[in-house]
Short mmCIF file of C-alpha atoms in Angstrom, two decimals:
data_model
loop_
_atom_site.label_atom_id
_atom_site.label_comp_id
_atom_site.label_asym_id
_atom_site.label_seq_id
_atom_site.Cartn_x
_atom_site.Cartn_y
_atom_site.Cartn_z
CA LEU A 163 0.00 0.00 0.00
CA ILE A 164 1.29 3.46 -0.92
CA ASP A 165 0.63 6.91 0.57
CA GLY A 166 -2.22 5.86 2.86
CA GLU A 167 -4.37 3.99 0.37
CA SER A 168 -6.51 1.17 1.71
CA VAL A 169 -7.74 -2.09 0.23
CA ASP A 170 -10.65 -4.22 1.41
CA GLN A 171 -9.82 -7.73 0.21
CA ARG A 172 -13.31 -8.92 1.13
CA ARG A 173 -14.51 -7.18 -2.04
CA HIS A 174 -12.21 -9.28 -4.23
CA ASP A 175 -13.03 -12.86 -5.11
CA ASP A 176 -9.43 -14.06 -5.44
CA GLY A 177 -9.99 -17.65 -4.30
CA LEU A 178 -7.71 -17.26 -1.28
CA GLU A 179 -8.62 -18.29 2.26
CA TRP A 180 -7.89 -15.21 4.35
CA GLN A 181 -7.17 -15.73 8.04
CA PRO A 182 -7.96 -13.29 10.88
CA VAL A 183 -5.16 -10.95 11.92
CA GLU A 184 -3.44 -12.03 15.13
CA VAL A 185 -2.09 -9.35 17.47
CA VAL A 186 0.89 -10.41 19.60
CA ASP A 187 3.08 -8.64 22.12
CA GLY A 188 6.78 -8.43 21.41
CA ASP A 189 9.86 -6.29 21.39
CA PHE A 190 9.97 -4.64 17.98
CA VAL A 191 12.45 -2.10 16.70
CA ALA A 192 10.78 1.17 15.75
CA LEU A 193 10.57 1.99 12.06
CA CYS A 194 13.28 4.35 10.86
CA ALA A 195 14.28 5.93 7.57
CA SER A 196 16.80 4.09 5.44
CA PRO A 197 20.34 5.52 5.60
CA ALA A 198 20.90 4.43 1.99
CA PRO A 199 21.16 7.04 -0.78
CA PRO A 200 17.96 7.90 -2.70
CA VAL A 201 16.79 5.28 -5.17
CA ARG A 202 17.38 6.18 -8.83
CA ARG A 203 16.34 4.53 -12.05
CA VAL A 204 19.66 3.22 -13.34
CA GLU A 205 19.01 0.58 -15.98
CA LEU A 206 16.52 -1.29 -18.11
CA LEU A 207 16.15 -4.93 -17.07
CA ARG A 208 14.73 -7.57 -19.35
CA PRO A 209 13.03 -10.47 -17.54
CA ARG A 210 14.71 -13.83 -17.52
CA SER A 211 11.37 -15.55 -17.24
CA VAL A 212 7.69 -14.76 -16.79
CA ARG A 213 5.43 -17.34 -15.13
CA GLU A 214 1.64 -17.03 -14.95
CA LEU A 215 0.33 -18.23 -11.57
CA VAL A 216 -3.35 -17.79 -12.34
CA PRO A 217 -4.96 -15.93 -15.24
CA GLY A 218 -3.91 -12.28 -15.02
CA ARG A 219 -1.23 -12.75 -12.31
CA HIS A 220 2.40 -13.28 -13.15
CA VAL A 221 5.75 -13.73 -11.46
CA VAL A 222 8.56 -11.92 -13.29
CA ASP A 223 12.15 -13.05 -12.66
CA LEU A 224 14.55 -10.13 -13.29
CA GLY A 225 17.58 -12.11 -12.19
CA GLN A 226 18.46 -9.74 -9.34
CA ASN A 227 17.00 -7.83 -6.42
CA VAL A 228 15.29 -4.54 -7.23
CA ASN A 229 15.03 -1.68 -4.73
CA GLY A 230 12.41 0.95 -5.45
CA TRP A 231 9.72 1.06 -8.14
CA VAL A 232 9.50 -1.18 -11.15
CA ARG A 233 7.99 0.38 -14.26
CA VAL A 234 6.69 -1.97 -16.94
CA ALA A 235 7.72 -0.66 -20.36
CA ASP A 236 5.53 -3.07 -22.33
CA PRO A 237 2.24 -3.86 -20.55
CA GLY A 238 1.16 -6.20 -23.33
CA PRO A 239 -0.72 -6.14 -26.64
CA ALA A 240 -3.63 -3.82 -27.34
CA GLY A 241 -6.59 -4.67 -25.12
CA THR A 242 -4.46 -5.77 -22.14
CA GLU A 243 -6.05 -4.66 -18.87
CA LEU A 244 -3.72 -2.48 -16.79
CA THR A 245 -4.80 -1.35 -13.31
CA LEU A 246 -3.25 1.74 -11.74
CA THR A 247 -4.08 2.31 -8.06
CA TYR A 248 -4.48 5.76 -6.55
CA GLY A 249 -1.31 5.21 -4.53
CA GLU A 250 0.69 4.23 -7.61
CA ALA A 251 -0.67 7.24 -9.47
CA ALA A 252 0.25 9.54 -6.57
CA ALA A 253 3.83 8.29 -6.62
CA ARG A 254 4.11 8.91 -10.37
CA ILE A 255 2.53 12.36 -10.03
CA ASP A 256 4.99 13.36 -7.30
CA ALA A 257 7.94 12.15 -9.38
CA LEU A 258 6.69 13.97 -12.48
CA ALA A 259 6.07 17.18 -10.54
CA ALA A 260 9.58 17.01 -9.08
CA ARG A 261 11.09 16.69 -12.58
CA LEU A 262 9.05 19.62 -13.88
CA ARG A 263 9.95 21.72 -10.85
CA SER A 264 13.65 20.96 -11.25
CA ALA A 265 13.41 22.25 -14.84
CA GLY A 266 11.95 25.52 -13.57
CA PHE A 267 8.25 25.03 -14.30
CA GLY A 268 5.78 26.29 -11.76
CA ARG A 269 3.22 28.98 -10.98
CA GLY A 270 1.89 30.77 -14.03
CA HIS A 271 3.27 28.44 -16.68
CA ARG A 272 0.94 26.89 -19.22
CA VAL A 273 1.85 23.48 -20.63
CA ALA A 274 0.19 22.16 -23.79
CA VAL A 275 -0.42 18.40 -23.58
CA ALA A 276 -1.29 16.12 -26.51
CA LEU A 277 -1.36 12.61 -25.04
CA ASP A 278 -4.83 11.50 -26.18
CA ASN A 279 -7.00 9.53 -23.70
CA ARG A 280 -4.07 7.95 -21.87
CA PRO A 281 -3.40 7.69 -18.12
CA GLU A 282 -0.31 9.90 -18.57
CA PHE A 283 -2.54 12.83 -19.52
CA PHE A 284 -4.14 12.85 -16.07
CA LEU A 285 -0.77 12.40 -14.37
CA TYR A 286 0.40 15.58 -16.11
CA PHE A 287 -2.84 17.36 -15.21
CA LEU A 288 -2.40 16.65 -11.50
CA ALA A 289 1.38 17.17 -11.49
CA LEU A 290 0.98 20.59 -13.12
CA GLY A 291 -1.81 21.45 -10.70
CA SER A 292 0.45 20.67 -7.74
CA LEU A 293 2.94 23.20 -9.16
CA GLU A 294 0.21 25.86 -9.66
CA ALA A 295 0.77 25.56 -13.41
CA SER A 296 -2.01 25.19 -15.99
CA ILE A 297 -2.65 22.48 -18.57
CA VAL A 298 -3.71 23.26 -22.15
CA PRO A 299 -5.14 20.06 -23.71
CA LEU A 300 -4.41 19.86 -27.44
CA ASN A 301 -6.82 18.31 -29.91
CA THR A 302 -4.47 16.77 -32.49
CA ALA A 303 -7.36 16.37 -34.94
CA MET A 304 -6.85 20.09 -35.60
CA SER A 305 -4.66 21.14 -38.49
CA ALA A 306 -1.15 22.44 -37.80
CA ALA A 307 -2.39 25.97 -38.48
CA GLU A 308 -5.23 25.60 -35.95
CA LEU A 309 -2.87 24.14 -33.35
CA ALA A 310 -0.42 26.95 -34.01
CA TYR A 311 -3.12 29.50 -33.19
CA VAL A 312 -4.00 27.70 -29.94
CA VAL A 313 -0.45 27.36 -28.58
CA GLN A 314 0.44 30.94 -29.50
CA HIS A 315 -2.82 32.37 -28.13
CA ALA A 316 -2.31 30.39 -24.88
CA ASP A 317 1.32 31.54 -24.44
CA VAL A 318 2.43 28.01 -23.59
CA ALA A 319 5.89 27.51 -22.09
CA LEU A 320 6.15 23.80 -22.98
CA ALA A 321 4.39 21.21 -25.13
CA VAL A 322 4.19 17.49 -24.31
CA THR A 323 3.17 14.71 -26.68
CA HIS A 324 4.09 11.16 -27.72
CA HIS A 325 5.95 9.94 -30.80
CA GLY A 326 2.74 9.50 -32.78
CA HIS A 327 1.95 13.23 -32.70
CA ALA A 328 5.47 14.65 -32.38
CA ALA A 329 5.89 15.86 -35.98
CA HIS A 330 2.37 17.33 -36.10
CA VAL A 331 2.76 19.23 -32.80
CA ARG A 332 6.31 20.37 -33.59
CA ALA A 333 5.07 21.95 -36.84
CA ALA A 334 2.59 24.03 -34.84
CA LEU A 335 4.98 25.33 -32.18
CA PRO A 336 6.93 28.57 -32.24
CA GLU A 337 10.65 27.89 -32.60
CA ALA A 338 11.36 28.98 -29.03
CA THR A 339 8.75 26.66 -27.43
CA PRO A 340 10.30 23.34 -26.34
CA LEU A 341 8.63 20.03 -27.19
CA HIS A 342 8.91 17.11 -24.76
CA VAL A 343 8.23 13.72 -26.33
CA HIS A 344 6.92 11.37 -23.65
CA THR A 345 8.39 7.88 -23.64
CA ASP A 346 8.43 4.98 -21.18
CA TYR A 347 11.83 6.25 -20.02
CA ASP A 348 11.37 9.99 -20.11
CA PRO A 349 14.33 12.26 -20.87
CA ALA A 350 14.83 15.42 -18.85
CA PHE A 351 12.64 18.45 -19.56
CA ALA A 352 14.10 21.50 -21.26
CA ARG A 353 14.68 24.45 -18.94
CA ALA A 354 11.64 26.69 -18.51
CA CYS A 355 12.08 29.98 -20.34
CA GLY A 356 8.60 30.73 -21.62
CA PRO A 357 5.95 33.17 -20.36
CA GLN A 358 4.06 32.75 -17.10
CA ALA A 359 0.70 33.83 -18.49
CA ALA A 360 -1.70 31.94 -16.21
CA ALA A 361 -3.37 33.79 -13.37
CA ASN A 362 -3.38 32.47 -9.81
CA GLY A 363 -5.84 29.61 -9.43
CA GLU A 364 -5.97 28.69 -13.11
CA ALA A 365 -5.96 24.91 -13.55
CA ALA A 366 -6.66 24.50 -17.26
CA LEU A 367 -7.22 26.42 -20.46
CA LEU A 368 -9.57 24.55 -22.81
CA TYR A 369 -10.29 25.60 -26.39
CA THR A 370 -13.41 25.16 -28.46
CA SER A 371 -13.17 23.31 -31.77
CA GLY A 372 -13.40 26.51 -33.82
CA THR A 373 -16.25 25.39 -36.08
CA THR A 374 -17.68 28.93 -36.42
CA GLY A 375 -14.40 30.83 -36.23
CA ARG A 376 -11.10 30.62 -34.44
CA PRO A 377 -11.02 28.42 -31.30
CA LYS A 378 -12.01 30.26 -28.14
CA GLY A 379 -10.16 29.71 -24.87
CA CYS A 380 -12.00 28.93 -21.64
CA ILE A 381 -10.08 29.44 -18.39
CA LEU A 382 -11.06 26.86 -15.75
CA THR A 383 -9.95 27.40 -12.16
CA ASN A 384 -9.17 24.89 -9.43
CA GLU A 385 -12.40 25.84 -7.69
CA TYR A 386 -14.30 25.21 -10.93
CA PHE A 387 -13.01 21.63 -11.08
CA LEU A 388 -13.92 21.04 -7.44
CA GLU A 389 -17.43 22.44 -7.92
CA VAL A 390 -18.01 20.32 -11.04
CA GLY A 391 -16.84 17.24 -9.12
CA ARG A 392 -19.24 18.01 -6.26
CA LEU A 393 -22.10 18.58 -8.70
CA TYR A 394 -21.48 15.40 -10.67
CA THR A 395 -21.16 13.18 -7.61
CA GLY A 396 -24.43 14.55 -6.24
CA LEU A 397 -26.60 13.94 -9.32
CA GLY A 398 -27.64 10.40 -8.36
CA GLY A 399 -29.58 8.13 -10.67
CA TYR A 400 -27.45 6.84 -13.54
CA CYS A 401 -24.61 9.02 -12.23
CA ARG A 402 -24.69 7.55 -8.73
CA PHE A 403 -21.28 7.09 -7.03
CA ASP A 404 -20.85 5.16 -3.79
CA GLY A 405 -17.07 5.53 -3.53
CA SER A 406 -16.29 1.82 -3.21
CA ASP A 407 -15.85 0.03 -6.54
CA ASP A 408 -17.20 2.55 -9.06
CA ARG A 409 -15.87 2.46 -12.61
CA LEU A 410 -16.74 5.05 -15.24
CA ALA A 411 -16.15 4.73 -18.99
CA THR A 412 -16.42 7.76 -21.25
CA PRO A 413 -15.93 7.89 -25.02
CA LEU A 414 -15.27 11.64 -24.91
CA PRO A 415 -11.76 13.05 -25.46
CA VAL A 416 -9.84 14.64 -22.59
CA THR A 417 -9.85 17.89 -24.54
CA HIS A 418 -13.59 18.03 -23.73
CA MET A 419 -14.65 19.39 -20.34
CA ASN A 420 -16.94 16.44 -19.63
CA ALA A 421 -14.12 13.87 -19.67
CA LEU A 422 -11.60 16.17 -17.96
CA ALA A 423 -13.84 17.92 -15.45
CA CYS A 424 -17.07 15.95 -14.89
CA SER A 425 -16.00 12.32 -15.28
CA PHE A 426 -12.45 12.58 -13.97
CA MET A 427 -13.22 14.80 -10.99
CA ALA A 428 -16.17 12.63 -9.96
CA MET A 429 -13.94 9.55 -9.84
CA LEU A 430 -11.09 11.42 -8.15
CA MET A 431 -13.32 12.89 -5.44
CA THR A 432 -15.03 9.59 -4.60
CA GLY A 433 -11.89 7.40 -4.72
#
């Protein structure tokens, strides 16, 4: 368990026979911080063997002990189910925020993100929010000229995308705006040198599709996201959330406020 998350195994039919916890008295050494140096990602390990215990659960032999976090570079073919717990997400968000902060990004910066409907998009959203920076979701279905208008109008200090959109996004960026191409083993961010155009409290800048003219920007504050989350979780009926084992699927893109604000915030606020 990570960062205070909790798991009720009674809700999972895993076929195991769980025994009651036994409390015993004894002389135990108090927990203390490790005197070892901080853990760093130092190399890519390829498994020596992978053994499936039961369907969906595997034992991976890396051939050596591993201290810290293991990140799976290839989670499997398309359609493979990958579960990310809130604790695991929190650890990734903290690490991402630390890397952005060390590159100089923080309050007032706007970062354009074109990562489609992928978990990494939301990790960036929350990491930027923790730095008091603002996210500008990019709709890569736009032409390079339309994207160019958006990123220039938003005064973004950084753009983030994956290899599939890299050439398209790069063509839309001003020469001075750095592009970070997200990979499984992320390189360092370029040093922040762009404008700090976002006002205090701004969480996101969303743009309309521009069907009747140029795209229009909508500034959404942190309080806006919280209020939308409260509203959505209180609707009831088909939108009822009980905070235990809810799952929500949405076909809408994260560049749309429903997926980013309504759906995501409802799940985040109910756990």
